Coordinates of C-alpha atoms in Angstrom, one line a residue:
M1260 CA 154.9 -26.6 146.0
S1261 CA 152.5 -24.3 144.1
T1262 CA 152.1 -23.4 140.5
L1263 CA 150.6 -20.6 138.6
T1264 CA 147.8 -21.8 136.4
P1265 CA 144.8 -20.4 134.7
A1266 CA 141.8 -20.6 137.0
G1267 CA 138.7 -22.5 136.3
S1268 CA 137.4 -25.7 134.6
P1269 CA 139.4 -27.6 132.0
Q1270 CA 139.0 -26.9 128.3
F1271 CA 137.9 -30.4 127.2
P1272 CA 138.9 -31.9 123.8
T1273 CA 135.9 -31.8 121.4
I1274 CA 136.7 -34.4 118.8
A1275 CA 133.3 -35.7 117.5
D1276 CA 132.7 -39.0 115.8
K1277 CA 129.1 -38.1 114.8
V1278 CA 128.7 -34.7 113.2
S1279 CA 125.6 -32.9 111.8
T1280 CA 126.1 -31.0 108.6
H1281 CA 125.3 -27.3 108.3
E1282 CA 122.3 -28.2 106.2
E1283 CA 121.0 -30.5 108.9
M1284 CA 121.5 -27.9 111.6
D1285 CA 119.8 -25.2 109.4
Q1286 CA 116.8 -27.5 108.9
A1287 CA 116.6 -28.2 112.6
I1288 CA 116.6 -24.5 113.5
H1289 CA 114.1 -23.7 110.7
A1290 CA 111.7 -26.3 112.2
L1291 CA 112.1 -24.8 115.6
Q1292 CA 111.5 -21.3 114.4
E1293 CA 108.3 -22.4 112.7
H1294 CA 107.0 -24.0 115.9
K1295 CA 108.2 -21.6 118.6
D1296 CA 105.0 -19.6 118.8
T1297 CA 103.0 -22.8 118.8
W1298 CA 104.9 -23.9 121.9
V1299 CA 104.1 -20.6 123.7
A1300 CA 100.4 -21.1 122.9
T1301 CA 100.4 -24.7 124.2
T1302 CA 98.0 -24.9 127.1
L1303 CA 98.8 -26.1 130.6
Q1304 CA 96.7 -29.3 130.0
Q1305 CA 98.5 -30.0 126.7
R1306 CA 101.9 -29.5 128.5
V1307 CA 100.8 -31.9 131.3
S1308 CA 99.8 -34.5 128.7
L1309 CA 103.2 -34.1 127.0
L1310 CA 105.0 -34.6 130.3
T1311 CA 102.9 -37.7 131.0
E1312 CA 104.0 -39.1 127.7
L1313 CA 107.7 -38.3 128.4
I1314 CA 107.5 -40.0 131.8
Q1315 CA 106.2 -43.2 130.2
N1316 CA 108.8 -43.1 127.5
I1317 CA 111.8 -42.5 129.8
A1318 CA 110.6 -45.2 132.1
A1319 CA 110.3 -47.7 129.2
L1320 CA 113.7 -46.7 127.8
A1321 CA 115.5 -46.6 131.2
P1322 CA 117.2 -50.0 131.0
R1323 CA 118.6 -49.3 127.5
W1324 CA 119.7 -45.8 128.7
V1325 CA 121.6 -47.2 131.7
E1326 CA 123.2 -50.0 129.6
A1327 CA 124.5 -47.5 127.0
C1328 CA 126.1 -45.3 129.7
S1329 CA 127.5 -48.3 131.6
Q1330 CA 129.2 -49.7 128.4
A1331 CA 130.6 -46.3 127.5
K1332 CA 132.1 -45.9 131.0
H1333 CA 133.2 -49.5 131.4
L1334 CA 131.2 -49.9 134.6
S1335 CA 131.2 -53.3 136.4
P1336 CA 127.7 -54.8 137.0
Q1337 CA 127.7 -53.7 140.6
L1338 CA 128.2 -50.1 139.6
T1339 CA 125.3 -49.7 137.1
G1340 CA 123.1 -48.3 139.9
E1341 CA 125.3 -45.2 139.6
E1342 CA 123.9 -44.6 136.1
W1343 CA 120.3 -45.1 137.3
S1344 CA 121.0 -42.5 140.0
M1345 CA 122.4 -39.9 137.6
G1346 CA 120.2 -40.7 134.6
P1347 CA 116.6 -42.0 134.5
W1348 CA 115.9 -41.4 138.2
P1349 CA 116.5 -37.6 138.3
I1350 CA 115.0 -37.1 134.9
L1351 CA 111.8 -38.9 136.0
R1352 CA 111.7 -37.0 139.2
N1353 CA 112.2 -33.7 137.4
L1354 CA 109.4 -34.6 135.0
R1355 CA 107.0 -35.5 137.8
L1356 CA 107.7 -32.4 139.8
L1357 CA 107.2 -30.2 136.7
R1358 CA 104.0 -31.9 135.9
Q1359 CA 102.7 -31.3 139.4
S1360 CA 103.8 -27.6 139.2
L1361 CA 101.8 -27.2 136.0
L1362 CA 98.7 -28.8 137.7
D1363 CA 99.2 -26.4 140.6
I1364 CA 99.4 -23.4 138.2
E1365 CA 96.1 -24.5 136.6
A1366 CA 94.4 -24.9 140.0
F1367 CA 96.0 -22.2 142.1
G1368 CA 97.9 -19.8 139.7
R1369 CA 101.3 -20.9 140.8
P1370 CA 103.2 -24.0 142.0
R1371 CA 102.4 -24.8 145.6
I1372 CA 105.5 -24.7 147.9
P1373 CA 105.5 -28.0 149.9
G1374 CA 107.0 -26.5 153.1
P1375 CA 106.9 -23.3 155.2
V1376 CA 107.9 -19.9 153.9
T1377 CA 109.8 -18.0 156.5
T1378 CA 111.8 -14.7 156.8
R1379 CA 115.3 -14.5 158.3
D1380 CA 116.2 -11.7 160.7
N1381 CA 117.8 -9.8 157.8
G1382 CA 114.6 -9.9 155.8
Q1383 CA 115.6 -12.7 153.4
V1384 CA 112.8 -15.0 152.4
V1385 CA 113.3 -18.8 152.7
A1386 CA 111.0 -21.4 151.1
Q1387 CA 111.3 -25.0 152.1
V1388 CA 111.1 -27.1 148.9
F1389 CA 112.0 -30.5 150.2
P1390 CA 110.6 -32.9 151.2
T1391 CA 108.0 -32.5 148.6
N1392 CA 105.7 -35.2 150.0
N1393 CA 105.6 -38.0 152.5
Y1394 CA 107.4 -40.4 150.2
D1395 CA 110.4 -38.0 150.3
R1396 CA 110.2 -38.2 154.1
I1397 CA 110.5 -41.9 154.0
F1398 CA 113.3 -42.2 151.4
F1399 CA 115.3 -39.2 152.7
T1400 CA 114.8 -39.4 156.4
N1401 CA 115.2 -36.0 158.2
M1402 CA 116.6 -34.3 155.1
T1403 CA 115.3 -30.8 154.3
A1404 CA 116.1 -28.3 151.6
E1405 CA 115.3 -24.6 151.2
I1406 CA 115.7 -22.0 148.6
W1407 CA 116.8 -18.6 149.9
M1408 CA 115.6 -15.8 147.7
E1409 CA 117.6 -12.7 146.7
P1410 CA 117.2 -9.5 148.7
G1411 CA 114.1 -7.5 147.8
V1412 CA 111.7 -10.5 147.7
S1413 CA 109.2 -10.5 150.6
A1414 CA 106.9 -13.3 151.8
E1415 CA 104.0 -11.3 150.3
T1416 CA 105.6 -10.9 146.9
L1417 CA 107.1 -14.4 146.7
P1418 CA 104.1 -15.8 144.7
Q1419 CA 104.6 -13.1 142.1
T1420 CA 108.1 -14.3 141.5
Q1421 CA 107.0 -17.9 140.6
A1422 CA 106.2 -19.2 137.1
L1423 CA 106.4 -15.9 135.4
I1424 CA 105.7 -17.2 132.0
Y1425 CA 102.4 -18.5 133.2
Q1426 CA 101.2 -15.3 135.0
E1427 CA 98.5 -13.3 133.4
G1428 CA 99.8 -10.1 131.9
Q1429 CA 103.4 -11.4 131.9
A1430 CA 103.0 -14.3 129.5
Q1431 CA 105.5 -14.3 126.6
Q1432 CA 103.7 -13.4 123.4
S1433 CA 106.3 -14.8 121.0
G1434 CA 108.5 -17.8 121.1
M1435 CA 112.3 -18.1 121.2
V1436 CA 114.8 -20.8 120.1
A1437 CA 117.4 -21.8 122.6
L1438 CA 120.6 -23.7 122.0
V1439 CA 121.5 -26.1 124.7
L1440 CA 125.1 -27.3 124.6
G1441 CA 124.9 -30.6 126.4
A1442 CA 127.4 -31.9 129.0
G1443 CA 129.2 -35.2 128.4
N1444 CA 129.6 -36.6 131.9
V1445 CA 126.1 -37.0 133.5
S1446 CA 123.3 -38.3 131.3
S1447 CA 120.5 -36.4 133.1
I1448 CA 122.1 -32.9 132.5
A1449 CA 121.1 -32.3 128.9
P1450 CA 117.5 -33.6 129.3
T1451 CA 116.8 -31.6 132.4
D1452 CA 118.4 -28.5 130.8
V1453 CA 116.0 -29.0 127.9
L1454 CA 113.0 -29.3 130.2
Y1455 CA 113.9 -26.1 132.0
K1456 CA 114.2 -24.1 128.8
L1457 CA 110.8 -25.5 127.6
L1458 CA 108.7 -25.5 130.8
V1459 CA 110.2 -22.6 132.9
E1460 CA 111.6 -20.3 130.2
N1461 CA 109.1 -21.0 127.4
Q1462 CA 111.7 -21.7 124.7
V1463 CA 111.9 -24.4 122.1
V1464 CA 115.3 -26.1 122.1
L1465 CA 118.0 -27.2 119.8
L1466 CA 120.2 -29.7 121.8
K1467 CA 123.7 -30.2 120.6
M1468 CA 125.0 -33.4 122.1
N1469 CA 128.4 -33.4 123.7
P1470 CA 130.9 -35.6 121.7
V1471 CA 131.6 -37.6 124.9
N1472 CA 128.1 -39.0 125.2
A1473 CA 126.7 -38.5 121.7
Y1474 CA 125.6 -42.1 121.9
L1475 CA 122.7 -40.9 124.0
G1476 CA 121.4 -38.6 121.3
P1477 CA 119.2 -41.3 119.6
L1478 CA 117.8 -42.3 123.0
I1479 CA 116.9 -38.7 123.8
E1480 CA 115.2 -38.3 120.4
E1481 CA 113.3 -41.5 121.0
S1482 CA 112.2 -40.8 124.5
F1483 CA 111.4 -37.1 123.8
Q1484 CA 109.6 -38.0 120.6
P1485 CA 106.4 -36.2 121.7
L1486 CA 108.3 -32.9 121.6
V1487 CA 110.4 -33.8 118.6
K1488 CA 107.4 -34.6 116.4
R1489 CA 105.7 -31.4 117.3
G1490 CA 108.7 -29.3 116.3
F1491 CA 109.6 -28.2 119.9
L1492 CA 112.9 -30.1 120.1
R1493 CA 115.7 -31.1 117.8
V1494 CA 119.0 -32.9 118.5
T1495 CA 122.2 -32.3 116.6
Y1496 CA 125.8 -33.5 116.9
G1497 CA 129.3 -32.3 116.6
G1498 CA 132.3 -30.6 118.3
A1499 CA 133.6 -27.1 118.7
E1500 CA 133.2 -26.1 115.0
E1501 CA 129.5 -27.2 115.0
G1502 CA 128.9 -25.5 118.3
S1503 CA 130.4 -22.2 117.0
Y1504 CA 128.2 -22.4 113.9
L1505 CA 125.1 -22.8 116.0
C1506 CA 126.1 -20.0 118.4
D1507 CA 126.4 -17.6 115.4
H1508 CA 123.3 -18.8 113.7
P1509 CA 120.7 -16.0 113.4
G1510 CA 117.9 -18.5 114.2
I1511 CA 119.4 -19.2 117.7
E1512 CA 118.2 -16.6 120.2
E1513 CA 119.6 -17.8 123.5
I1514 CA 122.3 -20.2 124.6
H1515 CA 122.7 -22.5 127.6
V1516 CA 125.9 -24.4 128.3
T1517 CA 127.0 -26.9 130.9
G1518 CA 130.7 -27.4 130.8
S1519 CA 133.8 -25.2 131.1
D1520 CA 134.2 -21.5 131.7
K1521 CA 136.6 -21.6 128.8
T1522 CA 133.8 -22.7 126.5
F1523 CA 131.6 -19.9 127.9
D1524 CA 134.4 -17.3 127.2
A1525 CA 134.7 -18.6 123.7
I1526 CA 131.0 -18.3 123.1
V1527 CA 130.8 -14.8 124.5
F1528 CA 134.1 -13.3 123.4
G1529 CA 135.4 -15.6 120.7
P1530 CA 138.5 -17.9 120.8
G1531 CA 142.2 -17.2 121.0
S1532 CA 144.0 -14.0 121.5
E1533 CA 141.3 -11.9 119.9
G1534 CA 138.8 -13.4 122.4
A1535 CA 141.2 -12.7 125.3
R1536 CA 141.4 -9.1 124.1
R1537 CA 137.7 -8.7 123.9
K1538 CA 137.3 -10.2 127.4
A1539 CA 139.8 -7.8 128.8
E1540 CA 138.0 -4.9 127.2
K1541 CA 134.6 -6.3 128.2
Q1542 CA 133.5 -6.2 124.5
P1543 CA 131.5 -9.4 123.8
L1544 CA 131.5 -10.8 120.3
R1545 CA 128.1 -12.3 120.8
T1546 CA 125.4 -10.4 122.6
K1547 CA 122.8 -13.2 122.9
R1548 CA 121.8 -14.1 126.4
V1549 CA 124.1 -16.9 127.6
T1550 CA 123.5 -18.9 130.7
G1551 CA 125.6 -21.8 132.0
E1552 CA 126.8 -24.1 134.8
L1553 CA 130.6 -24.1 134.5
G1554 CA 132.1 -26.2 137.3
N1555 CA 133.7 -25.6 140.7
V1556 CA 136.6 -26.4 143.0
S1557 CA 134.1 -27.9 145.4
P1558 CA 135.0 -27.7 149.1
V1559 CA 134.1 -29.8 152.1
I1560 CA 134.5 -27.8 155.4
V1561 CA 135.1 -30.2 158.3
V1562 CA 134.0 -28.7 161.6
P1563 CA 136.2 -30.1 164.5
G1564 CA 134.3 -32.1 167.0
P1565 CA 134.3 -35.2 169.2
W1566 CA 134.1 -37.8 166.4
S1567 CA 134.0 -41.4 167.4
E1568 CA 135.8 -44.2 165.4
A1569 CA 132.4 -44.9 163.7
D1570 CA 132.0 -41.2 162.9
L1571 CA 135.4 -41.0 161.3
R1572 CA 134.7 -44.1 159.3
Y1573 CA 131.3 -42.9 158.1
Q1574 CA 132.5 -39.3 157.2
A1575 CA 135.6 -40.6 155.5
E1576 CA 133.4 -42.7 153.2
H1577 CA 131.0 -39.8 152.8
I1578 CA 133.8 -37.5 151.6
F1579 CA 135.4 -40.1 149.5
S1580 CA 132.1 -41.0 147.9
M1581 CA 131.7 -37.4 146.8
L1582 CA 134.8 -38.1 144.6
T1583 CA 134.2 -41.7 143.5
T1584 CA 130.7 -41.0 142.0
N1585 CA 131.1 -41.0 138.3
A1586 CA 134.8 -41.7 138.7
G1587 CA 135.4 -38.1 139.8
F1588 CA 134.0 -36.6 136.5
N1589 CA 131.6 -34.3 138.3
C1590 CA 131.5 -30.6 138.8
N1591 CA 130.2 -31.2 142.4
A1592 CA 132.9 -33.8 143.3
T1593 CA 135.0 -33.1 146.4
R1594 CA 138.1 -31.1 145.4
V1595 CA 139.4 -29.5 148.6
I1596 CA 138.8 -30.8 152.1
I1597 CA 139.2 -28.0 154.6
T1598 CA 140.3 -29.0 158.1
H1599 CA 141.4 -27.3 161.3
K1600 CA 145.2 -27.7 161.8
G1601 CA 144.7 -28.1 165.6
W1602 CA 142.0 -30.7 165.4
G1603 CA 143.3 -33.8 167.1
Q1604 CA 141.4 -36.2 164.8
R1605 CA 142.5 -34.6 161.5
E1606 CA 145.1 -37.2 160.8
A1607 CA 142.8 -40.0 161.8
L1608 CA 140.3 -38.8 159.2
L1609 CA 142.9 -38.6 156.5
N1610 CA 144.1 -42.1 157.4
K1611 CA 140.5 -43.4 157.1
L1612 CA 140.4 -41.8 153.7
R1613 CA 143.7 -43.5 152.7
E1614 CA 142.3 -46.9 153.8
L1615 CA 139.2 -46.4 151.6
M1616 CA 141.2 -45.2 148.6
A1617 CA 143.5 -48.2 148.8
A1618 CA 140.5 -50.6 149.0
Q1619 CA 138.4 -49.1 146.3
P1620 CA 139.2 -50.3 142.7
A1621 CA 140.4 -47.6 140.3
R1622 CA 137.9 -46.5 137.7
Q1623 CA 138.1 -46.0 134.0
A1624 CA 139.2 -42.5 133.0
Y1625 CA 136.6 -42.3 130.2
Y1626 CA 136.5 -38.5 130.1
P1627 CA 139.0 -36.9 127.5
G1628 CA 142.1 -35.3 128.9
A1629 CA 141.9 -36.9 132.4
Q1630 CA 145.4 -38.3 132.4
Q1631 CA 146.9 -35.0 131.4
R1632 CA 144.9 -33.1 134.0
M1633 CA 146.0 -35.6 136.7
Q1634 CA 149.6 -35.2 135.6
G1635 CA 149.5 -31.5 135.9
F1636 CA 148.4 -31.8 139.6
V1637 CA 151.0 -34.4 140.4
E1638 CA 153.8 -32.5 138.8
A1639 CA 152.8 -29.5 141.0
H1640 CA 152.6 -31.8 144.0
P1641 CA 155.1 -34.7 143.8
Q1642 CA 154.0 -35.7 147.3
A1643 CA 150.6 -36.7 146.0
E1644 CA 149.5 -40.1 147.3
R1645 CA 148.1 -42.4 144.6
F1646 CA 146.0 -45.6 145.2
G1647 CA 145.1 -48.2 142.6
A1648 CA 146.4 -49.5 139.3
T1649 CA 146.9 -47.2 136.3
D1650 CA 146.6 -49.9 133.6
N1651 CA 143.9 -50.4 131.0
G1652 CA 142.9 -46.8 131.1
N1653 CA 142.3 -46.5 134.8
L1654 CA 143.3 -43.6 136.9
P1655 CA 144.3 -44.0 140.6
W1656 CA 142.5 -42.3 143.4
T1657 CA 144.8 -39.4 144.4
L1658 CA 145.1 -37.4 147.6
I1659 CA 147.2 -34.3 148.0
A1660 CA 147.3 -33.7 151.7
D1661 CA 148.4 -30.7 153.7
V1662 CA 148.4 -28.1 150.8
D1663 CA 149.7 -24.8 152.1
P1664 CA 146.5 -22.6 152.5
T1665 CA 148.6 -19.5 152.0
A1666 CA 149.6 -20.6 148.4
E1667 CA 146.9 -18.5 146.7
N1668 CA 147.7 -19.6 143.2
D1669 CA 148.0 -23.3 144.0
I1670 CA 146.5 -25.5 141.3
C1671 CA 144.4 -27.3 143.9
F1672 CA 142.7 -24.1 144.7
T1673 CA 142.4 -22.4 141.3
T1674 CA 141.6 -25.3 139.0
E1675 CA 139.0 -28.0 138.8
A1676 CA 140.7 -31.3 138.5
F1677 CA 137.8 -33.1 136.9
C1678 CA 139.3 -36.5 137.5
S1679 CA 139.9 -38.9 140.5
L1680 CA 141.8 -36.4 142.6
F1681 CA 141.2 -34.2 145.6
A1682 CA 143.3 -32.2 148.1
E1683 CA 143.3 -31.3 151.8
T1684 CA 144.3 -28.1 153.4
A1685 CA 144.5 -27.3 157.1
L1686 CA 143.8 -23.8 158.5
E1687 CA 145.4 -22.4 161.7
A1688 CA 142.7 -21.0 164.0
D1689 CA 142.1 -20.0 167.6
G1690 CA 139.3 -22.4 168.4
V1691 CA 136.4 -23.9 166.5
V1692 CA 134.4 -20.6 166.0
D1693 CA 137.5 -18.9 164.6
Y1694 CA 138.2 -21.8 162.3
I1695 CA 134.7 -21.8 160.9
Q1696 CA 134.9 -18.1 160.1
K1697 CA 138.3 -18.6 158.5
A1698 CA 137.1 -21.7 156.5
V1699 CA 134.2 -19.6 155.1
N1700 CA 136.5 -16.8 154.1
F1701 CA 139.0 -19.3 152.5
A1702 CA 136.2 -21.0 150.5
N1703 CA 134.7 -17.7 149.4
E1704 CA 138.0 -15.9 148.5
D1705 CA 140.6 -18.6 147.7
L1706 CA 138.8 -21.4 145.9
W1707 CA 137.6 -21.0 142.3
G1708 CA 133.9 -21.2 141.7
T1709 CA 130.6 -20.8 143.5
L1710 CA 128.6 -23.9 142.7
N1711 CA 128.4 -26.0 145.8
V1712 CA 129.9 -26.5 149.3
T1713 CA 129.4 -29.1 152.0
L1714 CA 129.8 -28.6 155.8
L1715 CA 130.2 -31.5 158.2
A1716 CA 129.3 -30.7 161.9
H1717 CA 128.9 -33.2 164.7
P1718 CA 125.6 -32.9 166.7
K1719 CA 127.6 -32.6 169.9
S1720 CA 129.5 -29.6 168.3
L1721 CA 126.1 -28.0 167.4
K1722 CA 125.0 -28.2 171.0
D1723 CA 127.5 -25.5 171.8
P1724 CA 125.6 -22.3 171.1
A1725 CA 128.7 -20.5 169.9
V1726 CA 129.5 -23.3 167.4
S1727 CA 125.9 -23.6 166.3
T1728 CA 125.6 -19.9 165.7
A1729 CA 128.9 -19.9 163.7
V1730 CA 127.7 -22.8 161.5
E1731 CA 124.4 -21.0 160.8
Q1732 CA 126.3 -17.8 160.0
A1733 CA 128.6 -19.9 157.7
I1734 CA 125.5 -21.2 155.8
A1735 CA 124.4 -17.6 155.3
D1736 CA 127.8 -16.2 154.4
L1737 CA 129.0 -18.9 152.0
R1738 CA 128.6 -17.6 148.4
Y1739 CA 127.7 -20.8 146.7
G1740 CA 124.6 -21.8 144.7
T1741 CA 124.1 -24.8 147.0
V1742 CA 125.2 -25.0 150.7
S1743 CA 124.7 -28.3 152.4
L1744 CA 125.0 -29.3 156.0
N1745 CA 126.0 -32.9 156.7
Y1746 CA 125.0 -34.3 153.2
W1747 CA 126.9 -34.0 149.9
A1748 CA 125.8 -30.8 148.3
G1749 CA 125.9 -32.5 144.9
T1750 CA 122.6 -34.2 146.0
S1751 CA 120.9 -30.9 145.3
F1752 CA 121.4 -31.5 141.6
T1753 CA 119.2 -34.6 141.7
L1754 CA 116.4 -33.3 144.0
G1755 CA 114.7 -31.3 141.3
S1756 CA 112.9 -29.0 143.7
T1757 CA 116.1 -27.2 144.5
T1758 CA 118.0 -24.9 142.2
W1759 CA 121.2 -25.9 140.6
G1760 CA 123.7 -23.2 139.4
A1761 CA 126.2 -20.7 140.6
Y1762 CA 125.8 -18.1 143.3
P1763 CA 124.3 -15.0 141.5
G1764 CA 126.4 -12.0 140.6
H1765 CA 129.1 -13.2 138.2
T1766 CA 129.9 -10.9 135.3
I1767 CA 130.6 -12.1 131.8
D1768 CA 134.3 -11.2 132.1
D1769 CA 134.6 -13.2 135.4
I1770 CA 132.0 -15.9 134.9
Q1771 CA 133.5 -18.6 137.3
S1772 CA 130.7 -21.2 137.9
G1773 CA 128.3 -19.5 135.6
V1774 CA 125.0 -17.6 135.6
G1775 CA 121.4 -18.7 135.9
V1776 CA 119.9 -21.9 137.4
V1777 CA 118.2 -25.0 136.2
H1778 CA 115.9 -27.6 137.9
N1779 CA 114.0 -25.2 140.2
T1780 CA 110.7 -27.0 139.6
Y1781 CA 108.8 -24.5 141.8
M1782 CA 109.9 -21.9 139.2
F1783 CA 111.3 -19.1 141.4
S1784 CA 112.6 -16.2 139.4
H1785 CA 114.8 -14.7 142.1
P1786 CA 116.6 -17.5 143.9
Q1787 CA 120.0 -16.9 145.6
K1788 CA 121.0 -20.3 146.9
S1789 CA 119.7 -23.7 147.9
V1790 CA 120.4 -24.9 151.5
V1791 CA 120.3 -28.7 152.3
R1792 CA 120.3 -30.0 155.8
A1793 CA 120.6 -33.6 157.1
P1794 CA 121.7 -35.6 160.2
F1795 CA 125.4 -36.0 160.7
K1796 CA 124.9 -39.7 159.9
S1797 CA 122.0 -40.7 157.7
T1798 CA 120.0 -43.9 158.4
P1799 CA 120.2 -46.0 156.4
T1800 CA 123.6 -45.2 155.0
P1801 CA 123.1 -43.5 151.6
P1802 CA 123.2 -46.1 148.9
W1803 CA 125.6 -44.0 146.8
F1804 CA 128.4 -44.4 149.4
A1805 CA 131.5 -46.0 147.7
T1806 CA 131.3 -49.4 149.4
R1807 CA 127.5 -49.8 148.7
G1808 CA 127.6 -50.4 145.0
Q1809 CA 125.3 -53.4 145.1
V1810 CA 122.8 -51.6 147.3
L1811 CA 122.9 -48.7 144.8
T1812 CA 122.3 -51.0 141.9
K1813 CA 119.3 -52.6 143.7
T1814 CA 117.8 -49.3 145.0
F1815 CA 117.8 -46.8 142.2
P1816 CA 116.0 -48.8 139.5
L1817 CA 113.2 -49.2 142.1
L1818 CA 113.3 -45.4 142.8
A1819 CA 113.1 -44.7 139.1
D1820 CA 110.1 -46.9 138.7
F1821 CA 108.5 -45.2 141.7
E1822 CA 109.0 -41.7 140.2
A1823 CA 107.4 -42.9 137.0
Q1824 CA 104.3 -44.2 138.9
P1825 CA 104.3 -43.5 142.6
S1826 CA 102.5 -46.1 144.8
P1827 CA 102.6 -46.9 148.5
W1828 CA 102.8 -50.6 147.5
K1829 CA 106.3 -49.9 146.1
V1830 CA 107.7 -48.4 149.3
P1831 CA 108.6 -51.6 151.2
S1832 CA 110.8 -53.0 148.5
I1833 CA 112.7 -49.7 148.1
V1834 CA 113.3 -49.4 151.9
L1835 CA 114.5 -53.0 152.0
A1836 CA 116.8 -52.5 149.1
A1837 CA 118.3 -49.3 150.7
L1838 CA 118.8 -51.3 153.9
G1839 CA 120.8 -53.9 151.9
R1840 CA 118.2 -56.7 152.3

């Protein structure tokens, strides 16, 4: 069964318990306007000192930060590591990498790229940005990540595309005030968005907290106090009405939003029928620059191969864990598993997924509107398989298997579920190579969004030159901001050295997953996509896998402490924790 539905991310309810008055917002913008030029004039050494203070503050506040998120999401004690992995750890890593980039700029004129810079046969430049050091090599064994640049950048001109605001002759002479509309699901999103605006785009920031996690606002103000007291950051609160007031404010010069494409459209064109008319006519209501990360129907492309029983069990948990993290309230969560109809182990993989879904406790549906979104998918697909209790605000893990790939307007393909649900679709193909090509075309043309995609390919499959060539071509052809081989593409969000955002080229009247990037701590101005590569089975098993909650909870506080103050003496305890010892 299929249903016609507006494509994209959900429009989330925006009822706010804590609201800033117009006077408070005016005062915040006035303070930022008064200090925006001071920020531009702030030296590299002063910025390094500020980042050092922020690292110390975040590290000190981290336990309170995690506790606040865990209480709001009703997490059991063994799942609190999830909040460490999505909150303090990536923030601290981002801060450390940015600080190192500033030190590099002072010493060498630009951030030093940690890996080789190569040129593909088509002339496209590739910079390896992970691992960033030997510690990454220990903690993320055999994982690499690259940033592929847009056409027109050469290996010779690549340095000129880095850290533009710090280059002599290109430095910004006057400051700007940016509005960051924070996301409500992952606690590191708003802080790292703020850091990107400040350190990479040279803009002071007014952060409006999302109503869902407004409880974090005071902690952000406290931990970012070095920026707040100097007039470089202000935090405000409210829902859609306050957001609209800020977007229209003459003191706001740029806008960045993490959330829904519907919110982006309302910002650019205005709400309701008048906004729809403006969008159809490509006549924006607001002409300020707006960037954003706006969600995705995230695919996992399963390349057929000779998978053992252990392989099936590992990859089923891998795929399922891409959904269970944060209870499915992630823009990078698995939404559509793409398989080959003729693969003999397809049903075995699905059965392993069903076993995991039945064994994993249901999670609290803390994000507004989740029940209604889930109901819309289940009404369109009554055959949906649901696992787990639905009482006390929980939502079951839900699988919609064997969705017809020719149903172009199916809700599973056009709409981001943003809850504990994913689907599977099987493509007819004449062999593995033909399947890979069809899977790439399906992901590019039939699934909404361009944020991230994951491919899974067995090493024995990659020994076949034809299959290996097809997989490499798939990586090149997939029009996504992050393409990952054998590791959840969502990991790119946390690495910091990679970019995070949509594939470039979306227009304001068809924005899909958004425009612009964040993180990108090597400060490239013309990135096209990030490409992550890892072994088919990582050793040790990643701590974020669904059945390793206690390992996650032991490992990520140690990793956060390490990012705050790296030391070789801390490595053994981290490795032992990741091994479950």
